[in-house]
Coordinates of C-alpha atoms and ligand atoms in Angstrom, one line a residue:
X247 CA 0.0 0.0 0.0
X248 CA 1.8 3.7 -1.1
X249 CA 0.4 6.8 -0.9
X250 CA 0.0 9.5 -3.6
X251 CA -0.2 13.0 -2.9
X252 CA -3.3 14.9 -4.6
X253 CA -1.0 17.0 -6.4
X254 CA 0.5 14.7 -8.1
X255 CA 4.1 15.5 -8.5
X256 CA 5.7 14.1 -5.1
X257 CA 6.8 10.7 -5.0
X258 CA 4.4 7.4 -4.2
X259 CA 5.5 6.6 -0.4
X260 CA 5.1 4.1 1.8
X261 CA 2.9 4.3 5.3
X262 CA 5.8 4.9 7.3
X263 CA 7.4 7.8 4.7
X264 CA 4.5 9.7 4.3
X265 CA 3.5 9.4 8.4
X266 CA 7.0 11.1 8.9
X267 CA 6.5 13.6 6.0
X268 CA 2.9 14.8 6.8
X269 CA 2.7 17.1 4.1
X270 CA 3.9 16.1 0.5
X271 CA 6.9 17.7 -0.8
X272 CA 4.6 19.1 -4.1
X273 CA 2.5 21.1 -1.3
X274 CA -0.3 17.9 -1.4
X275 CA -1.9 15.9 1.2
X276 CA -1.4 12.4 1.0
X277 CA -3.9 9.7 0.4
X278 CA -3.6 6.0 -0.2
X279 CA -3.6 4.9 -3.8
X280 CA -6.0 2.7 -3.3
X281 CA -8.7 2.0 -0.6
X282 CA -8.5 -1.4 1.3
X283 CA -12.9 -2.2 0.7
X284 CA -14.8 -3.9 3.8
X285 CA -17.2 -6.5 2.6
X286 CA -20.6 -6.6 4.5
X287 CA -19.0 -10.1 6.2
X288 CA -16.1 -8.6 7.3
X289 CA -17.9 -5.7 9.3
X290 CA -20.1 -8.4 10.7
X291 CA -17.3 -9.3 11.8
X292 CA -16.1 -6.5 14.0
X293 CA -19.4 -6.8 16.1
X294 CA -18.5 -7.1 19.1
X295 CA -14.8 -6.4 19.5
X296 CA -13.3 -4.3 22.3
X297 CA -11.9 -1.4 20.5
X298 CA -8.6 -1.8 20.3
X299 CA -9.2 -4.5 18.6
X300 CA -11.7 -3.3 16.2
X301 CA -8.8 -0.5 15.5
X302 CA -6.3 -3.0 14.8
X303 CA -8.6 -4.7 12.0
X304 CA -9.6 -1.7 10.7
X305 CA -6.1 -0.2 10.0
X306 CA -4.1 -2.8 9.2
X307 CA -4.8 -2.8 5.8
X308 CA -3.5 1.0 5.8
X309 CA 0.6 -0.2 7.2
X310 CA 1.0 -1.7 4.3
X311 CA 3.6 -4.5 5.9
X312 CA 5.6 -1.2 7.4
X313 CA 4.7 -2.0 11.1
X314 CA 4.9 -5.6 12.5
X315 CA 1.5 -7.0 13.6
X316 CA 2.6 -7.3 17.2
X317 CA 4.3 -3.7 17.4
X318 CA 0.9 -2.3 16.2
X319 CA -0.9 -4.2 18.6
X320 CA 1.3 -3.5 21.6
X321 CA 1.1 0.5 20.3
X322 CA -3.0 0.4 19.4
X323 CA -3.4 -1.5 22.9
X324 CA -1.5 1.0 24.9
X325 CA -3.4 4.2 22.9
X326 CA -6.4 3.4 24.1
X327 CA -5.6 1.6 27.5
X328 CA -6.1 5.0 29.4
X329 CA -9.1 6.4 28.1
X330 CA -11.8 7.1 30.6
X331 CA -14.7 4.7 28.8
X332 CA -14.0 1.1 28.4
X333 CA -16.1 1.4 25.5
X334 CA -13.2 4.1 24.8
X335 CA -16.1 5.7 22.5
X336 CA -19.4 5.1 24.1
X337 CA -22.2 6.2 21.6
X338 CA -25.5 8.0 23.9
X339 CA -29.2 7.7 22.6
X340 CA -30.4 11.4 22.7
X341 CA -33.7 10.3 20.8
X342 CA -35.6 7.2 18.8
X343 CA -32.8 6.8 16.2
X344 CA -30.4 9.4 17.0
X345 CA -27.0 8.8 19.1
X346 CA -24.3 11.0 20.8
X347 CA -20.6 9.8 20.3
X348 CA -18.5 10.7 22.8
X349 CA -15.2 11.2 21.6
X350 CA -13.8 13.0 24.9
X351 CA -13.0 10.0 27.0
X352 CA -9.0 10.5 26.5
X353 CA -6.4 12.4 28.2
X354 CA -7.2 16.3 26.9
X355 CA -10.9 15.4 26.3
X356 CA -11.3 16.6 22.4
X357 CA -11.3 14.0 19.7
X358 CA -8.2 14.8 18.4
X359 CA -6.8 12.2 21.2
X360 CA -8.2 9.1 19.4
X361 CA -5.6 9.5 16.7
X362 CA -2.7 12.0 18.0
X363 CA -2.5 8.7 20.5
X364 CA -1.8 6.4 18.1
X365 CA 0.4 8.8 16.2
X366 CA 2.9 9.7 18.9
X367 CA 3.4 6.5 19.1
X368 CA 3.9 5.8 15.5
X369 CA 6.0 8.5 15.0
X370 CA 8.2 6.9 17.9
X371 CA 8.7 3.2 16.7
X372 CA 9.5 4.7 13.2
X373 CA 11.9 7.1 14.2
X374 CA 13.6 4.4 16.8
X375 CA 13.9 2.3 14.1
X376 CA 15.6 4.1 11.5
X377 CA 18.0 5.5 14.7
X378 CA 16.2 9.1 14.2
X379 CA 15.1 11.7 16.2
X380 CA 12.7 14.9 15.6
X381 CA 11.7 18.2 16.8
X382 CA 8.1 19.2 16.8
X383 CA 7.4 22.5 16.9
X384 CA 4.0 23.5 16.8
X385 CA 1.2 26.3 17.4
X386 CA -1.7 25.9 19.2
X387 CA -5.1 28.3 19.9
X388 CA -6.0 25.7 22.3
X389 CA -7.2 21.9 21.6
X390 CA -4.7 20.9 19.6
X391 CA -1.5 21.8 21.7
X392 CA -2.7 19.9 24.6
X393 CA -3.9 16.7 22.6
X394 CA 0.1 16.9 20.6
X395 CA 1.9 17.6 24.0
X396 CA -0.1 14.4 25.4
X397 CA 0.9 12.0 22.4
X398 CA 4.3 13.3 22.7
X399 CA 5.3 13.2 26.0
X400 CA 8.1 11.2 27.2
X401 CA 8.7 9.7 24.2
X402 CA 12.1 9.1 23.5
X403 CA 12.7 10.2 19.9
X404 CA 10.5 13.4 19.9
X405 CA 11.1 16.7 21.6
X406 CA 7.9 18.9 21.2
X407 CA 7.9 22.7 21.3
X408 CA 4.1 24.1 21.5
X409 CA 3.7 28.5 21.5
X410 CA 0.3 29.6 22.4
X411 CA -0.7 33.5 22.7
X412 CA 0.1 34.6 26.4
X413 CA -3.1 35.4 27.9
X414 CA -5.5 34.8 25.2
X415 CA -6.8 30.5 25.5
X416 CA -8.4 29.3 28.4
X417 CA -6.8 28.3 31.8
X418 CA -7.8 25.0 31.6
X419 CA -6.3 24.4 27.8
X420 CA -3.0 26.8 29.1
X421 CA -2.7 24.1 32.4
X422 CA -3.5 21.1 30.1
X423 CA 0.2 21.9 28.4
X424 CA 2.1 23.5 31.0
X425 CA 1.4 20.9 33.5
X426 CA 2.7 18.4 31.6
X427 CA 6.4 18.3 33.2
X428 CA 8.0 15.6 30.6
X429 CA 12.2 16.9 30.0
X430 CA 10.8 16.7 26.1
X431 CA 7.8 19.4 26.5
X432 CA 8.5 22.5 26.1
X433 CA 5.9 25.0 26.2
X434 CA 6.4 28.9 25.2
X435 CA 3.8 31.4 26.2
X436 CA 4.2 34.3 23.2
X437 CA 3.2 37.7 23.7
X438 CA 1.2 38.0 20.8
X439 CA -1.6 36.5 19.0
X440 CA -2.3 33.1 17.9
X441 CA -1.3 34.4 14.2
X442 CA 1.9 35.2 15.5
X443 CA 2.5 32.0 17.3
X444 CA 1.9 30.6 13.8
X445 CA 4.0 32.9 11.8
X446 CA 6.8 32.0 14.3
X447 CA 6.7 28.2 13.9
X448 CA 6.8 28.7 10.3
X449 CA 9.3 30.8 10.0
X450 CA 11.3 28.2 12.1
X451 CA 10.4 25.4 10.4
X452 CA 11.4 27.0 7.3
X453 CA 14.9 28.5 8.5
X454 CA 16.9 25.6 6.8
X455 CA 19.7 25.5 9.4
X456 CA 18.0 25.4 11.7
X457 CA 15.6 22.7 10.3
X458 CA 18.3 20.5 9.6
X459 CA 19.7 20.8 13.1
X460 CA 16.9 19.8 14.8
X461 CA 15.3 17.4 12.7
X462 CA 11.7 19.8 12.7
X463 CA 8.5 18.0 12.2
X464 CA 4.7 18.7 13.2
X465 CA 1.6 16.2 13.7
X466 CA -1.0 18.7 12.2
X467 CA -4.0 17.3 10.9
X468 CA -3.2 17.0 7.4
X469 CA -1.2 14.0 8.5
X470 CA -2.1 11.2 6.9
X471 CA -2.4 8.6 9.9
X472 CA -4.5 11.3 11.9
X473 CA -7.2 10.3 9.3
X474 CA -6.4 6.8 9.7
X475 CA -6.7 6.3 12.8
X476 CA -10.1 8.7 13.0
X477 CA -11.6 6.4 10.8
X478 CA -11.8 3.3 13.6
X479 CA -14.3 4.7 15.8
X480 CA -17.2 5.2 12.4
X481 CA -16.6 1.6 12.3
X482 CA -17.0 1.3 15.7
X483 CA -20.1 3.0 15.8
X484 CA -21.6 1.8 13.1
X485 CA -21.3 -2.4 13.9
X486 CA -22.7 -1.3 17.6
X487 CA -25.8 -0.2 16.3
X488 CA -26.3 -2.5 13.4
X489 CA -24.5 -1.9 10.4
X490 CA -23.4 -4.0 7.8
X491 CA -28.1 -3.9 8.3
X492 CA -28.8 -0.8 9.3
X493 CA -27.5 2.2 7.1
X494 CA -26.0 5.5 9.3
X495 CA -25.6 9.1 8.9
X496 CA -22.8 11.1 10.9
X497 CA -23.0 14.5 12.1
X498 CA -20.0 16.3 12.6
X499 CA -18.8 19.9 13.5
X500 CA -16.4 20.9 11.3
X501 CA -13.2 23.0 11.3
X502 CA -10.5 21.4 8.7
X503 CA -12.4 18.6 7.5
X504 CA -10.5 16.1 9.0
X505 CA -12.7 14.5 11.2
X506 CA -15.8 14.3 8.6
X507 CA -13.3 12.8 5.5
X508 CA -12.3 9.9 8.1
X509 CA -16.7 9.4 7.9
X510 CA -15.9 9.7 4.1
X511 CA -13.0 7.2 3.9
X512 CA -14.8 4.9 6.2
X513 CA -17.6 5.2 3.7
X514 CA -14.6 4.3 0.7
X515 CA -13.8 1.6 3.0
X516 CA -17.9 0.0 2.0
X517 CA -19.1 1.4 5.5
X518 CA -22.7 2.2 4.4
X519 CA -23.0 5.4 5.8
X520 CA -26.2 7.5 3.9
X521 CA -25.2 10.9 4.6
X522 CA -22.3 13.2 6.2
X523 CA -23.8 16.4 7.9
X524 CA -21.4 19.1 7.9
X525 CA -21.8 22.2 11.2
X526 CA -20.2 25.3 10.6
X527 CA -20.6 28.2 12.7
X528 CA -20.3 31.7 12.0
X529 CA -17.6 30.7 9.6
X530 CA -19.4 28.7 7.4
X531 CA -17.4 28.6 4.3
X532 CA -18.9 24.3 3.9
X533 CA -22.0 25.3 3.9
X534 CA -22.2 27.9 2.3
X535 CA -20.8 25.6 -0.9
X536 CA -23.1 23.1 -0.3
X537 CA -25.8 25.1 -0.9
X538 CA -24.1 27.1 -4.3
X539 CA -21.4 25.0 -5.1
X540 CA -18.9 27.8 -4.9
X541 CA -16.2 28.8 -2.1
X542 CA -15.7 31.7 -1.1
X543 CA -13.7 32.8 1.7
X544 CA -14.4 35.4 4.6
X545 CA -13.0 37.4 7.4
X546 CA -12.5 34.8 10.4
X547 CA -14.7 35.7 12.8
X548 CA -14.5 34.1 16.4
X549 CA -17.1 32.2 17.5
X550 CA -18.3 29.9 20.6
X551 CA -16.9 27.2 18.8
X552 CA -13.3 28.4 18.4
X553 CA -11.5 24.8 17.0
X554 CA -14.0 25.8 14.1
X555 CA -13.0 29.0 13.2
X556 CA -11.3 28.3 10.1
X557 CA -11.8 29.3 6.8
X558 CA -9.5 27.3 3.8
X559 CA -10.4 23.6 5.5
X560 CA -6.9 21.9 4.6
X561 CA -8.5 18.3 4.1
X562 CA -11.3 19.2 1.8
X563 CA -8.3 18.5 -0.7
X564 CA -8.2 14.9 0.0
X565 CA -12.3 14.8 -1.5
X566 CA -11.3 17.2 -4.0
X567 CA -8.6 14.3 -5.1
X568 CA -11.6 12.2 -5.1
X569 CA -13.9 13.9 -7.5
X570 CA -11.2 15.2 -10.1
X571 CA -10.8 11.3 -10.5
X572 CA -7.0 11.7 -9.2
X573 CA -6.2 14.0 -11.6
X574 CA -3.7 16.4 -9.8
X575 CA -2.8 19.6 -12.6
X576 CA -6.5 20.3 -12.1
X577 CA -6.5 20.7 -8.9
X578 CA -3.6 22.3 -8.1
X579 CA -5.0 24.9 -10.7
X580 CA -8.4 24.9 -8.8
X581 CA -7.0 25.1 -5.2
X582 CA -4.7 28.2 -6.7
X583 CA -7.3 30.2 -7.6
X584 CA -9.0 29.4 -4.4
X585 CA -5.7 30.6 -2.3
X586 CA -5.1 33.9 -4.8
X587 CA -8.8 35.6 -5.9
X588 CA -10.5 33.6 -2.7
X589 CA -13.2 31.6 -4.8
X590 CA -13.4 28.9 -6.9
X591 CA -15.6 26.2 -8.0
X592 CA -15.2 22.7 -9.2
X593 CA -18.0 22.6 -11.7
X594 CA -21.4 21.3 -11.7
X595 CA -20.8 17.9 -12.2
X596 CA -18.4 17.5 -8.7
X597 CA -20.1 19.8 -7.0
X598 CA -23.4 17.4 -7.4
X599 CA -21.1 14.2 -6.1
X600 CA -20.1 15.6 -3.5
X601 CA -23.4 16.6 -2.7
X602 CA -24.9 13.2 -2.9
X603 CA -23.2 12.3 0.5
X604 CA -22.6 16.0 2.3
X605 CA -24.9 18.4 3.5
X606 CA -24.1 21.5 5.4
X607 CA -25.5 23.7 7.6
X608 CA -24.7 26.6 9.9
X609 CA -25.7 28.1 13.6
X610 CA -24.5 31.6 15.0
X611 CA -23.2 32.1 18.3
X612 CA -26.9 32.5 19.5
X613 CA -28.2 29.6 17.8
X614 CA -25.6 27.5 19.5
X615 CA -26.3 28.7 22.8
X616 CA -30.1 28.3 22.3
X617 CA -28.9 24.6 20.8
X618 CA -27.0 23.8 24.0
X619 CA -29.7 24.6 26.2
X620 CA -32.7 22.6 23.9
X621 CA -30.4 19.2 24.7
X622 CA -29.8 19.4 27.4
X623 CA -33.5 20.7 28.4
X624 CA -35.1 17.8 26.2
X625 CA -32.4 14.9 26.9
X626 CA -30.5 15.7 29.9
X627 CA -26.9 15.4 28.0
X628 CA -24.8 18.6 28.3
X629 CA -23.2 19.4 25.3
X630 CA -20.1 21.5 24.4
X631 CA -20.9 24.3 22.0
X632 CA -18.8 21.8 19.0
X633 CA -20.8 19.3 19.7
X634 CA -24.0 21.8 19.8
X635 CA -23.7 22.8 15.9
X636 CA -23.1 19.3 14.8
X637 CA -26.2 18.1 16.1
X638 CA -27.8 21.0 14.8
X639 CA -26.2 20.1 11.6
X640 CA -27.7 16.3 11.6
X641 CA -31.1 17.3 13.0
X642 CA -31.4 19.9 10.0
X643 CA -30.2 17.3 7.4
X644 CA -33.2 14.6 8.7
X645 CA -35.3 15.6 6.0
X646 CA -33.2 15.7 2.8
X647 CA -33.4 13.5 0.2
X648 CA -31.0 10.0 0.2
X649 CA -31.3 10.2 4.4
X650 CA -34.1 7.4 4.0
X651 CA -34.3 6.9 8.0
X652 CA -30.7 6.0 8.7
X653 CA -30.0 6.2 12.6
X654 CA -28.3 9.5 13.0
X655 CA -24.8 9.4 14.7
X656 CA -23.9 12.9 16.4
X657 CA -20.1 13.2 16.4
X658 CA -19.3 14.8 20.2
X659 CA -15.6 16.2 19.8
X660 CA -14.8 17.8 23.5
X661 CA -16.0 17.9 26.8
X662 CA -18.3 20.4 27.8
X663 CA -15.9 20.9 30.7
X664 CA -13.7 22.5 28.0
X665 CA -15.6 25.2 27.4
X666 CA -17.3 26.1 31.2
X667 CA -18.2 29.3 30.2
X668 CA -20.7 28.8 26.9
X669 CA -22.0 26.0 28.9
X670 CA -22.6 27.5 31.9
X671 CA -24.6 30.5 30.0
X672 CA -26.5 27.9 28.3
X673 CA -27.3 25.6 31.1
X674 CA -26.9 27.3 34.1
X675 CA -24.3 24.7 35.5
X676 CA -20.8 24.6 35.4
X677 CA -19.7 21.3 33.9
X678 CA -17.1 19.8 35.9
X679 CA -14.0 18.3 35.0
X680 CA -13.5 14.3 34.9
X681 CA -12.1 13.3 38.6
X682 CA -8.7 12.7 36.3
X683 CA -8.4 16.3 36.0
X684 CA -10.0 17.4 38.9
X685 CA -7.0 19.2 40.6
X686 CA -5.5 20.3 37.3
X687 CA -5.6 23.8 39.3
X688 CA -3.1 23.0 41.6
X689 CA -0.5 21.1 39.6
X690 CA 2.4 22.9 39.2
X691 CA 3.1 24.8 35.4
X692 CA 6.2 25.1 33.4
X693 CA 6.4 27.8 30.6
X694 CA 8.4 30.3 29.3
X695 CA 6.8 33.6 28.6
X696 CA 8.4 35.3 25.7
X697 CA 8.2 38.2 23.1
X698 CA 6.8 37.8 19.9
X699 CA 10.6 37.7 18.4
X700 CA 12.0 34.7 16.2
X701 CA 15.5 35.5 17.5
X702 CA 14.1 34.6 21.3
X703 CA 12.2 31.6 20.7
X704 CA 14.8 30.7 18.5
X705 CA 17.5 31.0 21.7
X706 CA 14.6 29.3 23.9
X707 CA 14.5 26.1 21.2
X708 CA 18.7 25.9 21.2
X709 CA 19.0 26.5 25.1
X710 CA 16.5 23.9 25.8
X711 CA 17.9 21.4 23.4
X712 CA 21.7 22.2 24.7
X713 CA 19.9 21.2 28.6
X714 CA 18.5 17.9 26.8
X715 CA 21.5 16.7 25.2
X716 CA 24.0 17.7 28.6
X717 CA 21.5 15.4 30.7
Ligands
LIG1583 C1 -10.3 20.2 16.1 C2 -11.8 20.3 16.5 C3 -12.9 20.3 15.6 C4 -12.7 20.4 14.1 O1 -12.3 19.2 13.6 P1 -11.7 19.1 12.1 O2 -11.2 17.7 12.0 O3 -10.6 20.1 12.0 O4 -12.8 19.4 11.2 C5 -14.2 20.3 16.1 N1 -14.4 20.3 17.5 C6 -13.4 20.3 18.4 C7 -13.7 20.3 19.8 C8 -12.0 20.3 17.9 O5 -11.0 20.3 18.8

């Protein structure tokens, strides 16, 4: 199994390549060449399972022979060992045929766990075995830093630097990095926006010296085992409730279109899922191309729902692979014109594929907290305000053609502990944190606070990797 890269002009690579490269030296995302297909006996077949083992069926196909069958297991196994559900992604009924999947049981409660998990760990045998080591350096407006600094803790062939914008996430994402005290964590608190964080882990990552010294990587979400991995718990869903004989629909809040393509490769995979419900917020860039069929994008504006506010979704490349049949001069020519005038379309023809299986639709800031407080009035569940638009999203999409009374699955991608405050307005209560995390106040934080200057976080990168290398 090799993976190409939707642009077409980087080379085939194996799994354990293109894990290592993330993005594809042509500026593509990889995907495989060809999808390993699920017969309707084989998912029968994953009834059943505990997950880990589920997971291990599910992505074996996808190594290609690059990991050995018990190295995978051993690294699968130990992913999910610590999550707080033994169902590690319990699905909830909120109504007749529609379920809540809770994807918050693991260490930083957000979704992004279920793979970065895995992918730490990947990254770790791979590197180990090839006698290699890597920086990652990474920016984070909040879920993401905590879920990378998680995956890569004490890991022995990965140092991780994360920056975040002093002052400006919450205290429970700041503590959830700078209470992690591994030797290989560093955080950096910029003084500065989240922009700048990002313009300053570019701008490192690109310095070639320095690159070269330090070996920089990052496990951002266009990495092709993130999707991988995401794609185990549709499975999972889907065999608890019936399928390979009863058809599903997924509902997912959406930010860079990672977690909804995993629904979509699942669906490659001959998962029979009807219909992928896409929630946007305020910046609803999906949506608003599923209902004209052209992209445009916006201003971002911050919203309620602030892992969404995005407006160029990086994987919505992958499907774009998918419906120009592979053909990458197209796209790249497409995707230009996207990046330079801010619009594009794919044509009639795609756009109607794409909206056989997608729907999208959009709630405000009000509409979320008005959604929030509706669940949790009429089923008792308290919701984050993610979570919020993507049932909105799957409730909306009930009456559209092709849905043909599949069970709805509502994709739940943090904690409502996460965001306390949108919750609390909504609710009335203040959600509290899993007894895991319960004195995450008191632990004791370690980050360095500096200004928003290349030079210094430059100095902060070489000093701590001079104190790593003495001890
Ligand atoms: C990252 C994130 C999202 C968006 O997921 P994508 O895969 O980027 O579409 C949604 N909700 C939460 C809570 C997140 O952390």
């Amino acid at each position: 199994m090799n993976y190409v890269s939707t642009r077409g002009q980087a080379p085939a690579l194996p799994f354990d390549e293109a894990l290592l490269a993330g993005l594809a030296s042509d500026g593509g995302l990889y995907v495989p060449e060809a999808w390993p297909r699920f017969s309707r006996a084989d998912i029968r077949g994953l009834r059943g399972l505990p997950y880990a083992e589920l997971a291990r069926r599910v992505m074996t196909p996808f190594l290609g022979g690059c990991v050995g069958d018990d190295d995978f297991a051993t690294m699968v196994d130990d992913a999910y060992a610590a999550f707080d559900h033994p169902a590690v992604a319990p699905l909830v009924q909120l109504g007749a045929d529609t379920w809540l999947l809770e994807l918050f049981q693991g260490p930083t409660l957000s979704f992004k766990d279920y793979a970065l998990q895995l992918v730490g760990r990947l990254f770790d045998h791979v590197l180990a075995r090839r006698g290699q080591r890597v920086t990652i350096i990474g920016a984070t407006s909040g879920d993401t830093g905590s879920a990378a600094i998680e995956a890569c803790r004490d890991r022995e062939a990965i140092d991780i630097f994360m920056l975040h914008p002093k002052d400006r996430i919450s205290e429970v994402q700041r503590r959830q990095m700078t209470t992690v005290l591994s030797d290989n964590v560093h955080n950096a608190a910029i003084e500065g926006t989240f922009d700048d964080c990002q313009d300053l882990a570019k701008a490192m990552f690109n310095d070639a010296a320095l690159s070269r010294r330090y070996n920089f990587s990052a496990v951002n979400s266009i990495n092709w085992a993130r999707i991988m991995a995401q794609t185990v718990y549709y499975f999972a869903a889907a065999v608890a409730l019936g399928a390979p004989d009863r058809r599903l629909a997924f509902a997912v809040p959406t930010g860079n279109f990672g977690n909804v393509y995993a629904a979509y490769a699942a669906r490659k995979m001959g998962l029979g899922v009807r219909r992928l419900a896409i929630g946007s917020n305020a910046n609803d860039i999906l949506t608003r191309f599923m209902e004209s069929g052209a992209m445009e994008t916006r201003p971002v504006a911050a919203t309620l729902s602030p892992a969404m506010d995005i407006q160029i979704a990086s994987n919505f490349e992958r499907l774009l692979f998918d419906v120009y049949g592979g053909k990458g001069a197209a796209l790249v020519r497409a995707m230009e014109r996207l990046r330079c005038d801010g619009r594009a379309d794919f044509g009639k023809a795609r756009w109607r594929r794409i909206r056989k299986v997608f729907a999208g639709h959009r709630l405000d800031d009000a509409g979320t907290t008005a959604a929030m407080r509706r669940i949790h009035e009429t089923t008792g569940v308290v919701v984050d305000p993610h979570t919020a638009v993507g049932i909105a999203a799957g409730e909306a999409c009930r009456g559209d053609e092709g849905f043909g009374g599949a069970a709805l699955v509502c994709i739940a991608t943090a904690h409502p502990a996460k965001f306390p405050d949108a919750v609390e307005a909504a609710t009335g209560a203040r959600p509290a944190l899993p007894p895991r995390l319960a004195d995450l106040q008191g632990r004791p934080e370690r980050c360095e606070v500096l200004p928003n200057d290349l030079g210094a976080v430059g100095d902060f990168v070489a000093r701590r990797m001079a104190e790593r290398r003495a001890a």
